[in-house]
XYZ file of C-alpha atoms in Angstrom:
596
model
C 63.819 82.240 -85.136
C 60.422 82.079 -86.631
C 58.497 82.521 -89.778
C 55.473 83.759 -88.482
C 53.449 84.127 -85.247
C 51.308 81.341 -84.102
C 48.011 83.494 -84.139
C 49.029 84.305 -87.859
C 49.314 80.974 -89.138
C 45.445 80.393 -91.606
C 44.334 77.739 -94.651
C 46.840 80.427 -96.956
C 49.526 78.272 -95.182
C 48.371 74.764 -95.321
C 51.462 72.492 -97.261
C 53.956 75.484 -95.613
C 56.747 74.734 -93.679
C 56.829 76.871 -90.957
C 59.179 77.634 -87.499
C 57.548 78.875 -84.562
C 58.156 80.220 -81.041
C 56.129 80.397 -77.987
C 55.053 78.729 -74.755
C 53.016 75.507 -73.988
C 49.795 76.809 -73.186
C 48.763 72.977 -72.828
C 49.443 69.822 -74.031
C 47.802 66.623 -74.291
C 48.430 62.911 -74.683
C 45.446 61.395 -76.365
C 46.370 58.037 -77.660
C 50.039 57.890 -78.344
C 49.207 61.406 -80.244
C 50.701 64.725 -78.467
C 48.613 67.925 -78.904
C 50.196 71.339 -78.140
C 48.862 74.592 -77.991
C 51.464 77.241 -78.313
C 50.814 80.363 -77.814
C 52.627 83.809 -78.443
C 51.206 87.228 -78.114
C 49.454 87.232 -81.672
C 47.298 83.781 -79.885
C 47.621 79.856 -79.777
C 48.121 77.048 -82.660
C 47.563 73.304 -82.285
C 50.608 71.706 -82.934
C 50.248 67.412 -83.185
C 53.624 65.002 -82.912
C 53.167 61.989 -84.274
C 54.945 58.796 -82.563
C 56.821 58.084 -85.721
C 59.691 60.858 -84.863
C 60.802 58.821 -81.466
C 63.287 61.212 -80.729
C 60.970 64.410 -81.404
C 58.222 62.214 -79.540
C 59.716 61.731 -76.479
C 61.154 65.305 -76.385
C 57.671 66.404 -76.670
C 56.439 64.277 -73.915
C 58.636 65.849 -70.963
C 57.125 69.462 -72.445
C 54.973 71.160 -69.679
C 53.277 74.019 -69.259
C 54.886 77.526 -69.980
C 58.180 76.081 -71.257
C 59.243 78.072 -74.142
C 59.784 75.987 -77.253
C 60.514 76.337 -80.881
C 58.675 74.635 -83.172
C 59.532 73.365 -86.821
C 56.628 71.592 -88.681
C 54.030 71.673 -91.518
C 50.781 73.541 -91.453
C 47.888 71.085 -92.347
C 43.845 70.994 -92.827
C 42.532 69.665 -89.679
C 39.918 67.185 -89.989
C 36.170 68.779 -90.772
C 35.230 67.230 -87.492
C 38.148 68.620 -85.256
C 37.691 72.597 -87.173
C 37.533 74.831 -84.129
C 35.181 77.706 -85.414
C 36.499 79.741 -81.944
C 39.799 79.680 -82.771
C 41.394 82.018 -85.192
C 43.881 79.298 -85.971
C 40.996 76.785 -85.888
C 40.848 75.501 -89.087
C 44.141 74.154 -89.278
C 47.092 72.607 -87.013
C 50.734 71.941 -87.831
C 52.360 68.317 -87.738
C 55.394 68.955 -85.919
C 58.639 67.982 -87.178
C 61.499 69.021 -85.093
C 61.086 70.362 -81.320
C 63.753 72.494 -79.288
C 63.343 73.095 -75.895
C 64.652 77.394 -75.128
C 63.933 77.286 -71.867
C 62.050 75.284 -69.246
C 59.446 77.254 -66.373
C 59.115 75.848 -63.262
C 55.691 75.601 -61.738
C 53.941 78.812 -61.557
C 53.237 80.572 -58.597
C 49.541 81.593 -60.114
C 47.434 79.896 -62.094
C 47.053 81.682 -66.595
C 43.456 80.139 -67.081
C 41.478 81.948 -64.652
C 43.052 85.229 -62.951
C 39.633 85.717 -60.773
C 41.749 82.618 -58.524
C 44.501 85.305 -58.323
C 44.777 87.878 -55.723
C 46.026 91.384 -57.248
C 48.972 91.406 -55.458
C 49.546 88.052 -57.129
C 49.002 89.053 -60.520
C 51.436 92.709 -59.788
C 54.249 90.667 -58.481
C 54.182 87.946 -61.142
C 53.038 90.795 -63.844
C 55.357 89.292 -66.536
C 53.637 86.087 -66.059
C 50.499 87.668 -65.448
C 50.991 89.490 -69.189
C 51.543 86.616 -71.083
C 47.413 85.933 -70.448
C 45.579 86.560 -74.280
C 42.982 88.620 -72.453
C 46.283 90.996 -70.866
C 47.887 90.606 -73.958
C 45.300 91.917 -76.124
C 44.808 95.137 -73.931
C 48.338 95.624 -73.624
C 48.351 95.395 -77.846
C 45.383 97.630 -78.085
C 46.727 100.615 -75.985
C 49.828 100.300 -78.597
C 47.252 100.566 -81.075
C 45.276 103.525 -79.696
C 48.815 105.219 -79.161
C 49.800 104.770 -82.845
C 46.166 105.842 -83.944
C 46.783 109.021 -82.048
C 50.107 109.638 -83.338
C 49.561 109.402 -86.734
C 46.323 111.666 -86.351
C 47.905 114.324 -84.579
C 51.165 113.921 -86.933
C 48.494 114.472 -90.058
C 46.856 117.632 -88.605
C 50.111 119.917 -88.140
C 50.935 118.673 -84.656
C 54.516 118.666 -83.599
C 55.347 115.543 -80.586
C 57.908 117.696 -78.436
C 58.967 116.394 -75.043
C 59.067 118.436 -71.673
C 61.154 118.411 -68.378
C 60.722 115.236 -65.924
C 62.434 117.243 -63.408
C 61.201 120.147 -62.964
C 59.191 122.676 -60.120
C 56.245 121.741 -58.926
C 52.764 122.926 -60.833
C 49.506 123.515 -58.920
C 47.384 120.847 -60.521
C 45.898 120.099 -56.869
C 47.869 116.635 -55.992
C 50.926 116.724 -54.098
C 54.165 116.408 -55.724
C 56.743 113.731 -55.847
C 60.053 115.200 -55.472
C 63.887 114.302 -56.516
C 66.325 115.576 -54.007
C 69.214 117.680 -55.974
C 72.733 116.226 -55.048
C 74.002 119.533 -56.549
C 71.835 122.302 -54.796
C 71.731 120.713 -51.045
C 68.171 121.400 -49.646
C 66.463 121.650 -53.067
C 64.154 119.525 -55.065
C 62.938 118.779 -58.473
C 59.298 117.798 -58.926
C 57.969 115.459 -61.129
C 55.656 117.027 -63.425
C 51.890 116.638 -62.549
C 51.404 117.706 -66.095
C 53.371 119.888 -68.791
C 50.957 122.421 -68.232
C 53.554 125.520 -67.618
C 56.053 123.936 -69.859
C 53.362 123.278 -73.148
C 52.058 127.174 -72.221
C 55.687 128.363 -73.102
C 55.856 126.182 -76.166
C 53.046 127.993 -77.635
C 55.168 131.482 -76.416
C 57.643 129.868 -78.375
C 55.765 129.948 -81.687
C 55.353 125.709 -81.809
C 52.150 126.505 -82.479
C 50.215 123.057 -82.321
C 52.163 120.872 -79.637
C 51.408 117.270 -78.682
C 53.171 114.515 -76.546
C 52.102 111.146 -75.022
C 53.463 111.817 -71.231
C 54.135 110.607 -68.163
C 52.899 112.532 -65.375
C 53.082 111.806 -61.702
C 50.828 112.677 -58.817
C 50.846 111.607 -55.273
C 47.504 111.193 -54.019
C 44.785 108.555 -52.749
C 44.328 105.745 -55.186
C 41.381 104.356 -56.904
C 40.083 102.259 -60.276
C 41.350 104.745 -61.743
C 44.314 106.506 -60.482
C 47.552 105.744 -60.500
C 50.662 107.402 -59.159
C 51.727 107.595 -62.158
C 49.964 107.796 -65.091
C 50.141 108.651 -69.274
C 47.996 111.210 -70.842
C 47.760 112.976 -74.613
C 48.568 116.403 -73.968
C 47.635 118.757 -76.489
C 48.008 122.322 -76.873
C 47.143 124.998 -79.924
C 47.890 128.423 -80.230
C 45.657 130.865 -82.242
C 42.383 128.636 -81.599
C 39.388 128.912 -79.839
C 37.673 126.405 -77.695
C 35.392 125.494 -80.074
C 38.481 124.573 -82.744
C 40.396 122.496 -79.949
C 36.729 120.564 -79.312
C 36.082 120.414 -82.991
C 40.166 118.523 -83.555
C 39.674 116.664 -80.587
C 36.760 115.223 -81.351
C 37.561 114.086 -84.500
C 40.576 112.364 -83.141
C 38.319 110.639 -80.787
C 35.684 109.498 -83.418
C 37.897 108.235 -85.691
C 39.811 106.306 -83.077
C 37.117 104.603 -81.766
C 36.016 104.223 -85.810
C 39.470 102.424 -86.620
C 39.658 100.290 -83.814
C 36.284 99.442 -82.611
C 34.243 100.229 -86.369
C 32.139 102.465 -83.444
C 30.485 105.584 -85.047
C 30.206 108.011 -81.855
C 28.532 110.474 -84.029
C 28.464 114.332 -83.319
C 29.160 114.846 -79.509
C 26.659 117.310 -77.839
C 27.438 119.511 -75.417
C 25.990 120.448 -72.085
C 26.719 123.430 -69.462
C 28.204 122.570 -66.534
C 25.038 123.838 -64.183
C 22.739 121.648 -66.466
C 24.893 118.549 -65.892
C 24.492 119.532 -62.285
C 21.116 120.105 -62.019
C 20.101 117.232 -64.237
C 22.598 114.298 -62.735
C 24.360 115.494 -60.160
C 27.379 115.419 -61.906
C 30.165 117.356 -64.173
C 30.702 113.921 -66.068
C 27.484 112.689 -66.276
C 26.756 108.959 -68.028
C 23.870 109.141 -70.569
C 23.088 105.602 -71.240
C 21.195 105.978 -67.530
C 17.627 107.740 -68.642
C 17.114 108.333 -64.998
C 17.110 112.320 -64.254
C 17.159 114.428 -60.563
C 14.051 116.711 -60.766
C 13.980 119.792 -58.617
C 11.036 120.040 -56.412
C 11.602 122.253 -53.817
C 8.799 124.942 -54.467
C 6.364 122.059 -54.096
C 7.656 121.480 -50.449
C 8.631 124.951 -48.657
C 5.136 124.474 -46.652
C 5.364 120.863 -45.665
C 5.953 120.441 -41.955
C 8.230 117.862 -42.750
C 11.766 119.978 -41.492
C 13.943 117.687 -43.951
C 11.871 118.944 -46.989
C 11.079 122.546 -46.055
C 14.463 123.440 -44.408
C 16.688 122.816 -47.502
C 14.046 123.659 -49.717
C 13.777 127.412 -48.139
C 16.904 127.819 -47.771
C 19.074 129.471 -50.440
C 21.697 127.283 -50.127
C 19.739 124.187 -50.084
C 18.243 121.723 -52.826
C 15.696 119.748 -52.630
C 15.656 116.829 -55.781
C 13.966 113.533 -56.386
C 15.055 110.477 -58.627
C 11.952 108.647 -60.123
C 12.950 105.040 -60.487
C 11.401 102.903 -63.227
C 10.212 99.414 -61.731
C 11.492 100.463 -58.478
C 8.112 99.993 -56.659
C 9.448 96.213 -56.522
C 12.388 97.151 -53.892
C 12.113 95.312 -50.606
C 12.554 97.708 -47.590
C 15.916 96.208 -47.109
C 17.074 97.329 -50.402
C 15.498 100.984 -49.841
C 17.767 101.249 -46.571
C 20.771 100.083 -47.735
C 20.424 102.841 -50.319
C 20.026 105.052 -47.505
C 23.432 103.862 -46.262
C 24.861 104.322 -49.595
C 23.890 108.071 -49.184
C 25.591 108.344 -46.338
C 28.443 108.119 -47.923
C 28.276 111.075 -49.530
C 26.641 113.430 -46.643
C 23.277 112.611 -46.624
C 21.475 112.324 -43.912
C 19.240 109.632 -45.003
C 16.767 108.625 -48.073
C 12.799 109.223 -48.034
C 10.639 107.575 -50.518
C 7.671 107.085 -52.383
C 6.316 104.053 -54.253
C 3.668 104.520 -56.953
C 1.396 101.521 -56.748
C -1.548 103.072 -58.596
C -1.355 106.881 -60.247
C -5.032 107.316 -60.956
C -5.589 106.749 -57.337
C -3.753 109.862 -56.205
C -2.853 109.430 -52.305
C -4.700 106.222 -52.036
C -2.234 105.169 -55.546
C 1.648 105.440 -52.968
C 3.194 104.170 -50.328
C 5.494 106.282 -47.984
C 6.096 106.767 -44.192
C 6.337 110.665 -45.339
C 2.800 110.017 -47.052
C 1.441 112.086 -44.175
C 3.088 115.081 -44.343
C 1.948 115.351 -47.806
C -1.012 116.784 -49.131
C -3.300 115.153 -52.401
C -2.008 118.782 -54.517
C 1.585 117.850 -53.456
C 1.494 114.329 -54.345
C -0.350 115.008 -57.798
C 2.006 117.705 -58.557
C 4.989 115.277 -57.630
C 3.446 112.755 -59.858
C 3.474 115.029 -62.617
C 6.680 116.664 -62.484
C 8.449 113.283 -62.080
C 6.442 111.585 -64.618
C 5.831 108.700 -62.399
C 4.096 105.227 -63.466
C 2.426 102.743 -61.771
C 5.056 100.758 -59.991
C 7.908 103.418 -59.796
C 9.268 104.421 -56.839
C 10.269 108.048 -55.837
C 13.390 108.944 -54.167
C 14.524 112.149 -52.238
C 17.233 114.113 -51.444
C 16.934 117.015 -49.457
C 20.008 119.231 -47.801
C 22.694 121.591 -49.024
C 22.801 121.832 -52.726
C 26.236 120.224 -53.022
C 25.372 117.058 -50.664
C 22.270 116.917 -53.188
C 23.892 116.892 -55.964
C 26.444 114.154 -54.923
C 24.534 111.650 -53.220
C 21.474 111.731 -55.694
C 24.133 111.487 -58.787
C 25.957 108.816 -57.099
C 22.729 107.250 -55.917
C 21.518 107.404 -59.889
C 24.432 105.441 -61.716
C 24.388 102.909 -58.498
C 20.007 102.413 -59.017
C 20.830 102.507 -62.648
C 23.329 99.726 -62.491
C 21.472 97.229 -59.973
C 18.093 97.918 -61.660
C 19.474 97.029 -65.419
C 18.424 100.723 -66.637
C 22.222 101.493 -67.810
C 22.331 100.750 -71.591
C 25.693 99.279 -73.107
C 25.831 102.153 -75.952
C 28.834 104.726 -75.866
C 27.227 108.442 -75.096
C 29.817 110.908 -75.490
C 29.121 114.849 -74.965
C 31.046 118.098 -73.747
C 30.931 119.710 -70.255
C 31.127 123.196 -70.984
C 31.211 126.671 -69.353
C 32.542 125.183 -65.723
C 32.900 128.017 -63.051
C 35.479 129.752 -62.476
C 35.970 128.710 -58.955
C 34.804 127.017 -56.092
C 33.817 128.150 -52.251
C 36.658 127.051 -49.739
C 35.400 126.195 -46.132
C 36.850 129.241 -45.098
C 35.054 131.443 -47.635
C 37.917 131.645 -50.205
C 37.903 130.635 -53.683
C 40.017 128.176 -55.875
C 40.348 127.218 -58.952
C 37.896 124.868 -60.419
C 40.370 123.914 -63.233
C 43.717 125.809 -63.058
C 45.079 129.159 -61.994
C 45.779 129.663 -66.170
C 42.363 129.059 -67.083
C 40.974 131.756 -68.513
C 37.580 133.377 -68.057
C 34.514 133.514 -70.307
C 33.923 137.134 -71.385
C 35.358 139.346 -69.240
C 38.206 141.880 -68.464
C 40.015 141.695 -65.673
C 37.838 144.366 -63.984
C 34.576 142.460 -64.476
C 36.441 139.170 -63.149
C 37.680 140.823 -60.147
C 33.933 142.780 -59.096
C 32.694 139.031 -59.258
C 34.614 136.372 -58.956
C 32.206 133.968 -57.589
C 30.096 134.205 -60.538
C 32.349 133.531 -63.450
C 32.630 131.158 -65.879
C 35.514 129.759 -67.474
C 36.343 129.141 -70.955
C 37.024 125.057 -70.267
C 35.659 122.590 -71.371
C 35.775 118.287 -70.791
C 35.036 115.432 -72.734
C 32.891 112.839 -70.910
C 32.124 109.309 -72.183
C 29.734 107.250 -70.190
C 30.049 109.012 -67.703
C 33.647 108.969 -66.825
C 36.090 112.005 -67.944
C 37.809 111.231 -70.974
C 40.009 114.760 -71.306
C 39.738 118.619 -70.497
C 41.295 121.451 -71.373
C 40.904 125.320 -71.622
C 41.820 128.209 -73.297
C 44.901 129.793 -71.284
C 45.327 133.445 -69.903
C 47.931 135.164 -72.447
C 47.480 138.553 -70.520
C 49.630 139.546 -67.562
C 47.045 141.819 -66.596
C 44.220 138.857 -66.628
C 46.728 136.658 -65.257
C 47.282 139.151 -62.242
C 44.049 139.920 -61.045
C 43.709 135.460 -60.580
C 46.451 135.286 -58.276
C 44.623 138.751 -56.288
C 41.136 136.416 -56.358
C 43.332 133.290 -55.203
C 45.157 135.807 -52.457
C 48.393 134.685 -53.858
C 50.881 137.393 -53.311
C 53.316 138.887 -55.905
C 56.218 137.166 -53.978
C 54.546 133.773 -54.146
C 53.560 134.256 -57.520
C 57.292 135.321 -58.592
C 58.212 132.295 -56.770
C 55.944 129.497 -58.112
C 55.371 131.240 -61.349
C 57.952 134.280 -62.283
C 59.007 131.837 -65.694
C 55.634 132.113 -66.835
C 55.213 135.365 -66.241
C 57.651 136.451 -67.621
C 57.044 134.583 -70.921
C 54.032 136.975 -70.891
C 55.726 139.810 -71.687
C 57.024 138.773 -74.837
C 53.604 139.167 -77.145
C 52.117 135.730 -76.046
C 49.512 133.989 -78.076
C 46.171 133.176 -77.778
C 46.687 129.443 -77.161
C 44.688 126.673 -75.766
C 44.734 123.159 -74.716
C 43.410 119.744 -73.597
C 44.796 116.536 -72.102
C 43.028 113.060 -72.483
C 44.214 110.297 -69.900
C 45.397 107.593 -71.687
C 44.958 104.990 -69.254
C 41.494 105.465 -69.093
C 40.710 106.127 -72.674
C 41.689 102.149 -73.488
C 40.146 101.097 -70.021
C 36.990 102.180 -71.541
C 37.663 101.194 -74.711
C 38.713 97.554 -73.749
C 35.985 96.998 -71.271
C 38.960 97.075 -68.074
C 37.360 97.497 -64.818
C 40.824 99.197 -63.681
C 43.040 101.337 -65.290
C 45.664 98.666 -63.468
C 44.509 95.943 -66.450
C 45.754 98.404 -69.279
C 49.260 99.252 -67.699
C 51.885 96.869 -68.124
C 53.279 97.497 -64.429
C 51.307 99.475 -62.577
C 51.121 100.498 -58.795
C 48.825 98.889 -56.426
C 45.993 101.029 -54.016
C 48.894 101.796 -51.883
C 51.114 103.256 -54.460
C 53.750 99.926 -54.237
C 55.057 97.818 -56.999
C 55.090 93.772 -55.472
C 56.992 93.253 -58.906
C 59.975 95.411 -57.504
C 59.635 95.642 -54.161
C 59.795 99.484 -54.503
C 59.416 101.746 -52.901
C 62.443 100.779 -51.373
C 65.433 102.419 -48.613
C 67.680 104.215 -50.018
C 71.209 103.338 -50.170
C 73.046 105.340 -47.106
C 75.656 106.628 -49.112
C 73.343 108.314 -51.867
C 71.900 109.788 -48.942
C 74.719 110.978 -47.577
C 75.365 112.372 -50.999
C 72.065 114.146 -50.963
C 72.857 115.463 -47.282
C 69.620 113.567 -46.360
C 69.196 111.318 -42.974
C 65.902 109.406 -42.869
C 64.458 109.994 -39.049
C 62.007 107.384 -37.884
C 58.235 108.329 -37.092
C 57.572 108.391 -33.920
C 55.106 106.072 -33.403
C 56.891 103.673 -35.040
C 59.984 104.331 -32.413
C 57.217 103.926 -29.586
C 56.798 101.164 -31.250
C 59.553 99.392 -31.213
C 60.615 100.663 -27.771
C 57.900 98.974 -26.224
């Protein structure tokens, strides 16, 4: 039905005849003249009816937005004076010649020129109208892009795009499961993969050697920016390569993507440990383009009587860390306190601080309500550890090392932000050598990554003498400080493999029972393999500048896992669940509920 999109359509075509399709993105009647802009997914083209074609004229006339139309004219010069330099179509227009009318809209239930008047749940329950926006459009084009970019890199470098089980048993990746009733096996359920993690592991035991698929993976938990309930990652695995191989492959599919489609040279990616991330931002993801650092000062405070500095800082467990803020001598107290609130949020207690007016006057140069429990060698030494300047302002965080860690990195990117000190560069690097587990409430450990993760250096022997002290052979990818991907090199020993599930207290009847496939595949002279998965979603949210993951899906979920667009989740039809030998009992409150 048409020749070429409308976005297409340049000077190369001026004296063409041309057909094209679309929708009215506007029209206007200047003058017995009619203007149209119609737009398809490739962007908009002025299209002008003259009066002389009365019948094409008038047809014209009744056109309003969004109807779809077909278009059969002749592409033109526009006048020097009418050239629209912010166009891509700008420099010309076609003189329409016929006009057909494929279908009419009626008025739109939200408005295409500015979304920000939409709620969300307007824009998910309208999404196909919401989609036809250029802005959607493009980001919606670009993941297809970034898709294709991957493909073809991965397809070029040996990599073979096999597809896994949707129904399947659950895997520990930390999230609860969704799960499909079996109509078959009464009382039994599939899960829906929270990754292929098991299933690319066995792959490699298969001799696939380099594995890769774009995947949909499903995980039921609290919802954010950047969760959904289900989501799409590139899942990678290798066998017979180290970490530093799968970083060196990965990373090269990374810069060149970002080369192709945004000419972006990311350079060589450095790499950071996991406890210097920590100690340095607060974070296992931290974002570079903020030059503000935490700086450890305890030892200068286990004699203040100040209990919030001394506690934490004599006790083992504790940390005490300050943030020195560039320019921040100009916050108001207001602004101070509600970054004392924002703390909160994290465990904090609450935020002391320290403005540098003057350094070369020493105790004379600040201004603190903790001034006093401070002495001039303290405050000097502060000064010089931190670096401070006239007009900075220092900020502290004193209590367990974790609560530190969390509220001063949060507290960092949120300064950073409001103050202007984030740059707009892309700083990539690697997270490496994570631990090998983390403290439970109750004293017991679990896995920082994955029960399959394997650990740095050790036999099984060494792991099992100290377990709290290991490190893992994982590693992520972080970009401005969100995660882009991790991965790890797997456990191919049943021996290795064994001795986790004895640190994790999981039994060799659970094990059997969650795991027995993959154990099994163990036997059989597994290979050294290794893997990473990137998540999709928010590799183009970054890319595109998104604020959500929600604004590069074409029909995502909202906060509450729903679709508006469907209606779903939905009730089931009785008979299926009859079928399924289900019955669906109300809650109880909601019973008391209606009872009353």
């Amino acid at each position: 039905m048409r020749t070429l999109y409308c976005g297409e359509v340049n000077e190369q075509h001026i004296d063409q005849q041309v057909e094209l399709v679309g929708w009215v993105n506007k029209r206007r009647d200047l003058g017995g003249v009619i203007f149209l802009d119609l737009r398809d997914r490739e962007g908009l083209v002025q299209v002008v009816y003259d009066p002389d074609l009365a019948d094409v004229f008038e047809l014209a006339s009744s056109l309003r937005n969004e109807f779809c139309v077909k278009v059969t004219g002749k592409v033109r010069a526009r006048p020097e004076s009418q050239v629209n330099k912010d166009m891509r179509t700008g420099g010309i227009e076609i003189l329409g010649q016929n006009l057909e009318i494929l279908s009419k809209s009626a008025p739109l239930p939200l408005t295409l020129d500015d979304h920000q008047k939409n709620s969300e749940e307007q824009r998910l329950k309208y999404r196909y109208l919401d989609l036809r926006r250029p802005d959607m459009a493009e980001k919606i084009k670009f993941r297809a892009r970034v898709t294709s970019s991957v493909r073809r890199f991965l397809d070029d470098n040996g990599f073979l795009d096999i597809e896994t089980p949707m129904l399947t048993k659950a895997t520990p990746e930390g999230a609860r499961d969704y799960l499909v009733p079996s109509r078959t096996h009464h009382g039994r359920f599939f899960a829906l993969p929270q990754s292929p993690q098991l299933f690319k592991q066995l792959l490699m035991m298969a001799g696939m050697d380099r594995y890769y698929q774009i995947v949909k993976c499903f995980r039921d938990e609290d919802l954010r920016a950047d969760r959904q309930p289900e989501f799409t990652q590139i899942d990678i695995e290798t066998s017979f390569m180290s970490a530093d191989q799968v970083m060196s492959v990965t990373e090269s599919m990374i810069r060149q993507l970002f080369q192709d489609l945004l000419n972006v040279d990311l350079g060589e990616f450095p790499r950071m440990t996991y406890a210097e991330a920590m100690r340095r931002f607060g974070s296992d993801k931290p974002d570079l383009r903020n030059p503000m650092e935490l700086v450890d000062v305890a030892d200068l405070l286990k004699e203040v009587e100040f209990q919030v500095f001394s506690g934490p800082a004599n006790d083992e467990k504790g940390r005490v860390a300050v943030l020195c803020v560039p320019g921040g001598a100009s916050l108001s107290r207001k602004n101070i306190d509600d970054y004392g609130k924002y703390v909160n949020i994290y465990g904090a207690k609450g935020l002391a601080w320290l403005k540098v007016n003057e350094v070369a006057k020493g105790v004379d140069g600040i201004q603190s309500p903790i001034a006093k429990f401070l002495t001039p060698e303290i405050i000097a030494a502060l000064l010089e550890r931190t670096g401070a300047k006239d007009g900075d302002i220092i900020l502290f965080g004193a209590d367990k090392a974790n609560v530190v860690a969390e509220a001063m990195g949060a507290l960092r990117l949120k300064v950073g932000e409001d103050l202007g000190l984030t740059s707009d560069e892309w700083k990539p690097l690697w997270v490496v050598d994570f631990p090998m587990f983390e403290e439970l409430p109750n004293g017991g450990l679990t896995p920082l990554h994955h029960p399959f993760t394997a650990p740095t250096g050790l036999t099984p022997v060494q792991l099992e003498q100290d377990p709290a002290n290991a490190l893992s052979d994982a590693y992520d990818m972080v970009l401005n400080g969100c995660e882009l991907g991790g991965g790890s090199v797997r456990i191919y020993d049943q021996e290795m493999q064994a001795t986790i599930f004895r640190i994790l207290g999981i039994t060799d009847e659970e094990a059997e029972e969650k795991f027995g496939f993959l154990l099994e595949a163990l036997k059989f002279g597994a290979p050294p393999h290794a893997g990473l998965a990137f998540g999709l979603d928010r590799l183009v949210m970054l890319m595109t500048g998104a604020s959500s993951i929600r604004d590069v899906m074409a029909f995502p979920k909202t906060l509450t896992a729903a679709c508006p667009l469907t209606n779903a989740p939905g009730q089931a039809n009785p008979v299926a669940l009859a079928d399924l030998n289900i019955e669906v009992i109300k809650a109880p409150e909601k019973a008391n509920e209606e009872q009353a």
